Amino acid sequence: MEAGKPKALKQQNRKVVLDLFRNAGILTAADITVKTGISKTTIMKILAHLVDRNIIVEAGKGESGEEGGKRPNNFQLNKDSARAVAIHLFPGAINAIITDSRTVILETKSSPIEATDNVGSVAKKVHAMIRDLRSGNNGIPLAGVAMALPGIVDSARGVLRYAPRFSAWGSDIPVTKMLEDGVGDVPVYIDNECRFQVMAEKYAGAAGDRRNIIAIEAGAGLGAGIMMGGEIKRGVHNLAGEIGHMVINPSGDEPCVCGGNGCFEVMVSTRRLAKRVKEWSPEYPDSPLARAADVRGDRLVNAIFSVAEKGDRLGGQIFDELVDWFSIGLSNLIVTHDPDIIVLQGAYTKAGDYFITRLREKVNARVLVTLKKDVELVSSELGRNAGLIGAAFHINNEYYRGLMA
């Protein structure tokens, strides 16, 4: 609604129309009226406002109706209204992308880092990557910069409270300020990597229209992004999603990077798989895994799952133990959060359907077995870019929210 209507309703109508353009491509005023139920007069005013703000642009003429007459104007989102730069800090590399306002990736960058690199040298590399990504965009404004970080992140204060895999950096690192010093008067956002990754599943991945989503990154470490009612959960101390440090084996004696024992992360990590191969190989000298003792990471996961599916006893024993511990952790998450969908990300997604199918069966056999549950458990298809995609969506969501004010 426009003049004379409450401001909140006007903003809501504009948001409804803008969301259509972000999801549906080319539209006419008549298309929007049909899809939203908002009057054509109001739609025309909203379109004029969005064109004036350079948010949407005309895109030629549509087809005439059945009765002929004047061809309607087509409109679409202006992909060049702004750019978004997203950065993801991994233990061995910094990855970055720049996207258009539709969150389509235009260019990528990667820079290796070492565990011994101090936070200042990492910040310099990040600044250089941002400059490189911005340099070829012909003056198109930057909507924002967002950085996905491992560890405990206080996004409101703009600090990385603590990152176990960068423990030498200490605590309460002012990452937002460090980024602002290199980008000038541009909005800067930081958050835990898994929170951006659950956003990626919501807006570009497996979760679709679900509003209660848990996205779990599993491999060398373990963490989750939790979205309930369409909102990211952080908690009072920004610990929401630190599921890797949920104790699922109280009698376990394997230490976790957090200082505890029996943590979910320890029980399902790829490091544990490698340890099991080394420990149990002497009992199964004919297993292909006995000759792969030096294989690590994704290659080890693939090897274990491949031979387990073919009936190899060593692979099957390691696989069954992994599924068992994983199902305990997921069962606890289901009864505490009651999600629509759990999306598995990371190393275990590369092993095909065998793991996810067995995991579904085991979870369903554990959780409230007398109650029918419709929780989906699926593998992500976004790969290593999930954190970057989610961070870029966050920038663009904030950008458009500001334009609707």
Short mmCIF file of N, CA and C in Angstrom, two decimals, residues 305 319 342 344 348 352-361 377-379:
data_model
loop_
_atom_site.label_atom_id
_atom_site.label_comp_id
_atom_site.label_asym_id
_atom_site.label_seq_id
_atom_site.Cartn_x
_atom_site.Cartn_y
_atom_site.Cartn_z
N PHE A 305 33.91 -46.36 3.09
CA PHE A 305 32.52 -46.57 2.69
C PHE A 305 32.43 -47.50 1.48
N PHE A 319 32.68 -48.64 9.70
CA PHE A 319 31.47 -47.96 9.23
C PHE A 319 30.35 -48.09 10.25
N ILE A 342 17.43 -32.21 8.49
CA ILE A 342 18.85 -32.15 8.86
C ILE A 342 19.64 -32.34 7.58
N LEU A 344 23.34 -32.82 6.00
CA LEU A 344 24.71 -33.20 6.33
C LEU A 344 25.66 -32.61 5.30
N TYR A 348 31.57 -36.47 4.71
CA TYR A 348 30.74 -37.67 4.57
C TYR A 348 29.71 -37.57 3.45
N GLY A 352 28.38 -40.87 -1.13
CA GLY A 352 27.17 -41.39 -1.76
C GLY A 352 26.05 -41.66 -0.78
N ASP A 353 25.06 -42.43 -1.23
CA ASP A 353 23.84 -42.66 -0.45
C ASP A 353 23.99 -43.73 0.62
N TYR A 354 25.03 -44.54 0.53
CA TYR A 354 25.16 -45.67 1.45
C TYR A 354 25.16 -45.22 2.90
N PHE A 355 25.94 -44.20 3.21
CA PHE A 355 26.04 -43.71 4.58
C PHE A 355 24.73 -43.07 5.03
N ILE A 356 24.18 -42.18 4.21
CA ILE A 356 22.98 -41.44 4.63
C ILE A 356 21.80 -42.39 4.81
N THR A 357 21.72 -43.45 3.98
CA THR A 357 20.62 -44.41 4.10
C THR A 357 20.72 -45.19 5.41
N ARG A 358 21.91 -45.67 5.73
CA ARG A 358 22.10 -46.41 6.98
C ARG A 358 21.89 -45.51 8.19
N LEU A 359 22.31 -44.26 8.07
CA LEU A 359 22.16 -43.33 9.17
C LEU A 359 20.68 -43.05 9.44
N ARG A 360 19.89 -42.87 8.38
CA ARG A 360 18.45 -42.67 8.55
C ARG A 360 17.83 -43.84 9.31
N GLU A 361 18.18 -45.05 8.90
CA GLU A 361 17.62 -46.24 9.54
C GLU A 361 17.95 -46.29 11.02
N LEU A 377 16.55 -36.39 6.44
CA LEU A 377 18.00 -36.40 6.62
C LEU A 377 18.61 -36.55 5.23
N VAL A 378 19.30 -35.50 4.78
CA VAL A 378 19.81 -35.47 3.41
C VAL A 378 21.25 -34.97 3.38
N SER A 379 21.91 -35.24 2.26
CA SER A 379 23.26 -34.73 2.05
C SER A 379 23.21 -33.40 1.29
#
